[in-house]
């Protein structure tokens, strides 16, 4: 009988913890969306609710860590995709140069995101905001490289760059709320 009570209490605590995390995620995403017209609430909620670390977050700083890790993962994945495109045999020479620039931009963004993670641990939110802002420039600068070619080229990574921008905007918005 005691084991059933223990299981019921444990289940209740787990469900309550999940509910609390879900509320933290949704409330934080809602507040961030209200502060920025570029911020997409649905992407914020979906990306954080899919991340087990986000579900364990007890406060906004925990969400900054989880969302920064999400952004770093996206940047790393995108860097791998561009590297694969560059190694492909059918490389258009007009898109090669901007893709190489994008590769460096993603590398720099990953470094910035890692610095943001280290700064969150120190509660240095000024540095967090600065390096996240730097990381957020990578996708738009990458896209600009294609548009400025003569003739302008179509970027093969526009969708991914848009997604990376949103993924970096999430921890930046949250860190702005931690002032």
GROMACS .gro file of C-alpha atoms in nm:
model
  179
    1UNK     CA    1   0.000   0.000   0.000
    2UNK     CA    2   0.284   0.238   0.086
    3UNK     CA    3   0.439   0.186  -0.255
    4UNK     CA    4   0.116   0.298  -0.426
    5UNK     CA    5   0.106   0.615  -0.219
    6UNK     CA    6   0.474   0.677  -0.298
    7UNK     CA    7   0.409   0.629  -0.672
    8UNK     CA    8   0.108   0.860  -0.667
    9UNK     CA    9   0.297   1.131  -0.479
   10UNK     CA   10   0.596   1.097  -0.714
   11UNK     CA   11   0.373   1.116  -1.020
   12UNK     CA   12   0.198   1.423  -0.880
   13UNK     CA   13   0.531   1.597  -0.814
   14UNK     CA   14   0.660   1.516  -1.162
   15UNK     CA   15   0.343   1.642  -1.328
   16UNK     CA   16   0.345   1.953  -1.111
   17UNK     CA   17   0.711   2.020  -1.202
   18UNK     CA   18   0.636   1.974  -1.572
   19UNK     CA   19   0.337   2.206  -1.544
   20UNK     CA   20   0.550   2.469  -1.368
   21UNK     CA   21   0.821   2.448  -1.636
   22UNK     CA   22   0.562   2.467  -1.911
   23UNK     CA   23   0.412   2.777  -1.749
   24UNK     CA   24   0.758   2.936  -1.716
   25UNK     CA   25   0.830   2.866  -2.083
   26UNK     CA   26   0.498   2.999  -2.212
   27UNK     CA   27   0.494   3.305  -1.986
   28UNK     CA   28   0.854   3.392  -2.074
   29UNK     CA   29   0.793   3.347  -2.447
   30UNK     CA   30   0.477   3.557  -2.425
   31UNK     CA   31   0.656   3.839  -2.244
   32UNK     CA   32   0.945   3.829  -2.494
   33UNK     CA   33   0.706   3.833  -2.790
   34UNK     CA   34   0.533   4.139  -2.647
   35UNK     CA   35   0.864   4.324  -2.639
   36UNK     CA   36   0.977   4.252  -2.998
   37UNK     CA   37   0.778   4.237  -3.322
   38UNK     CA   38   1.042   4.002  -3.474
   39UNK     CA   39   1.009   3.750  -3.189
   40UNK     CA   40   0.796   3.448  -3.280
   41UNK     CA   41   0.609   3.309  -2.981
   42UNK     CA   42   0.528   2.973  -3.144
   43UNK     CA   43   0.891   2.902  -3.234
   44UNK     CA   44   0.997   2.995  -2.881
   45UNK     CA   45   0.748   2.763  -2.713
   46UNK     CA   46   0.802   2.476  -2.957
   47UNK     CA   47   1.182   2.484  -2.933
   48UNK     CA   48   1.187   2.508  -2.554
   49UNK     CA   49   0.916   2.250  -2.486
   50UNK     CA   50   1.109   2.004  -2.705
   51UNK     CA   51   1.423   2.054  -2.496
   52UNK     CA   52   1.447   1.845  -2.176
   53UNK     CA   53   1.681   2.101  -2.020
   54UNK     CA   54   1.417   2.372  -2.065
   55UNK     CA   55   1.164   2.157  -1.887
   56UNK     CA   56   1.400   2.139  -1.591
   57UNK     CA   57   1.454   2.517  -1.582
   58UNK     CA   58   1.340   2.674  -1.259
   59UNK     CA   59   1.383   3.036  -1.365
   60UNK     CA   60   1.450   3.266  -1.658
   61UNK     CA   61   1.828   3.223  -1.628
   62UNK     CA   62   1.775   2.848  -1.679
   63UNK     CA   63   1.578   2.923  -1.995
   64UNK     CA   64   1.860   3.149  -2.118
   65UNK     CA   65   2.101   2.856  -2.082
   66UNK     CA   66   1.868   2.608  -2.252
   67UNK     CA   67   1.777   2.841  -2.539
   68UNK     CA   68   2.142   2.941  -2.592
   69UNK     CA   69   2.230   2.571  -2.619
   70UNK     CA   70   1.946   2.532  -2.872
   71UNK     CA   71   2.091   2.820  -3.075
   72UNK     CA   72   2.443   2.676  -3.058
   73UNK     CA   73   2.311   2.340  -3.177
   74UNK     CA   74   2.132   2.508  -3.470
   75UNK     CA   75   2.444   2.707  -3.564
   76UNK     CA   76   2.658   2.392  -3.550
   77UNK     CA   77   2.408   2.203  -3.764
   78UNK     CA   78   2.393   2.486  -4.016
   79UNK     CA   79   2.772   2.507  -4.030
   80UNK     CA   80   2.780   2.133  -4.109
   81UNK     CA   81   2.521   2.177  -4.384
   82UNK     CA   82   2.719   2.458  -4.548
   83UNK     CA   83   3.040   2.258  -4.521
   84UNK     CA   84   2.864   1.968  -4.697
   85UNK     CA   85   2.740   2.200  -4.974
   86UNK     CA   86   3.092   2.336  -5.024
   87UNK     CA   87   3.230   1.983  -5.057
   88UNK     CA   88   2.969   1.896  -5.317
   89UNK     CA   89   3.081   1.839  -5.673
   90UNK     CA   90   2.826   2.071  -5.833
   91UNK     CA   91   2.933   2.392  -5.659
   92UNK     CA   92   2.826   2.712  -5.834
   93UNK     CA   93   3.138   2.933  -5.828
   94UNK     CA   94   2.925   3.245  -5.768
   95UNK     CA   95   2.781   3.102  -5.447
   96UNK     CA   96   3.106   2.950  -5.323
   97UNK     CA   97   3.253   3.273  -5.184
   98UNK     CA   98   2.946   3.381  -4.984
   99UNK     CA   99   2.910   3.025  -4.851
  100UNK     CA  100   3.269   3.031  -4.730
  101UNK     CA  101   3.194   3.363  -4.559
  102UNK     CA  102   2.885   3.207  -4.400
  103UNK     CA  103   3.095   2.919  -4.272
  104UNK     CA  104   3.321   3.166  -4.088
  105UNK     CA  105   3.020   3.361  -3.961
  106UNK     CA  106   2.870   3.044  -3.811
  107UNK     CA  107   3.202   2.957  -3.649
  108UNK     CA  108   3.211   3.303  -3.492
  109UNK     CA  109   2.846   3.271  -3.384
  110UNK     CA  110   2.917   2.937  -3.214
  111UNK     CA  111   3.208   3.097  -3.028
  112UNK     CA  112   2.981   3.384  -2.921
  113UNK     CA  113   2.710   3.145  -2.804
  114UNK     CA  114   2.963   2.950  -2.598
  115UNK     CA  115   3.084   3.276  -2.446
  116UNK     CA  116   2.723   3.362  -2.364
  117UNK     CA  117   2.685   3.031  -2.179
  118UNK     CA  118   2.996   3.100  -1.974
  119UNK     CA  119   2.873   3.451  -1.897
  120UNK     CA  120   2.530   3.328  -1.781
  121UNK     CA  121   2.704   3.111  -1.524
  122UNK     CA  122   2.881   3.425  -1.396
  123UNK     CA  123   2.552   3.617  -1.406
  124UNK     CA  124   2.721   3.870  -1.635
  125UNK     CA  125   2.411   3.949  -1.838
  126UNK     CA  126   2.568   4.254  -2.005
  127UNK     CA  127   2.824   4.029  -2.172
  128UNK     CA  128   2.552   3.773  -2.246
  129UNK     CA  129   2.352   4.035  -2.436
  130UNK     CA  130   2.660   4.163  -2.621
  131UNK     CA  131   2.777   3.824  -2.744
  132UNK     CA  132   2.425   3.707  -2.829
  133UNK     CA  133   2.379   4.023  -3.037
  134UNK     CA  134   2.703   3.940  -3.218
  135UNK     CA  135   2.582   3.585  -3.284
  136UNK     CA  136   2.251   3.717  -3.414
  137UNK     CA  137   2.434   3.912  -3.687
  138UNK     CA  138   2.565   3.592  -3.849
  139UNK     CA  139   2.250   3.483  -4.037
  140UNK     CA  140   2.166   3.827  -4.177
  141UNK     CA  141   2.529   3.897  -4.272
  142UNK     CA  142   2.540   3.560  -4.446
  143UNK     CA  143   2.229   3.647  -4.648
  144UNK     CA  144   2.369   3.990  -4.736
  145UNK     CA  145   2.674   3.821  -4.888
  146UNK     CA  146   2.453   3.653  -5.148
  147UNK     CA  147   2.254   3.966  -5.227
  148UNK     CA  148   2.567   4.177  -5.281
  149UNK     CA  149   2.720   3.946  -5.542
  150UNK     CA  150   2.727   4.061  -5.904
  151UNK     CA  151   2.483   3.932  -6.012
  152UNK     CA  152   2.296   3.871  -5.685
  153UNK     CA  153   2.274   3.504  -5.593
  154UNK     CA  154   2.000   3.301  -5.429
  155UNK     CA  155   2.112   3.177  -5.089
  156UNK     CA  156   2.072   2.802  -5.041
  157UNK     CA  157   2.046   2.853  -4.663
  158UNK     CA  158   1.784   3.130  -4.628
  159UNK     CA  159   1.537   2.916  -4.432
  160UNK     CA  160   1.811   2.793  -4.200
  161UNK     CA  161   1.940   3.145  -4.149
  162UNK     CA  162   1.589   3.261  -4.059
  163UNK     CA  163   1.562   2.977  -3.809
  164UNK     CA  164   1.903   3.053  -3.660
  165UNK     CA  165   1.808   3.419  -3.622
  166UNK     CA  166   1.499   3.318  -3.424
  167UNK     CA  167   1.693   3.068  -3.215
  168UNK     CA  168   1.943   3.338  -3.109
  169UNK     CA  169   1.669   3.596  -3.057
  170UNK     CA  170   1.512   3.376  -2.787
  171UNK     CA  171   1.800   3.383  -2.535
  172UNK     CA  172   1.871   3.747  -2.622
  173UNK     CA  173   1.513   3.845  -2.540
  174UNK     CA  174   1.523   3.642  -2.219
  175UNK     CA  175   1.855   3.796  -2.113
  176UNK     CA  176   1.707   4.141  -2.173
  177UNK     CA  177   1.437   4.049  -1.923
  178UNK     CA  178   1.708   3.964  -1.665
  179UNK     CA  179   1.856   4.314  -1.644
   0.00000   0.00000   0.00000
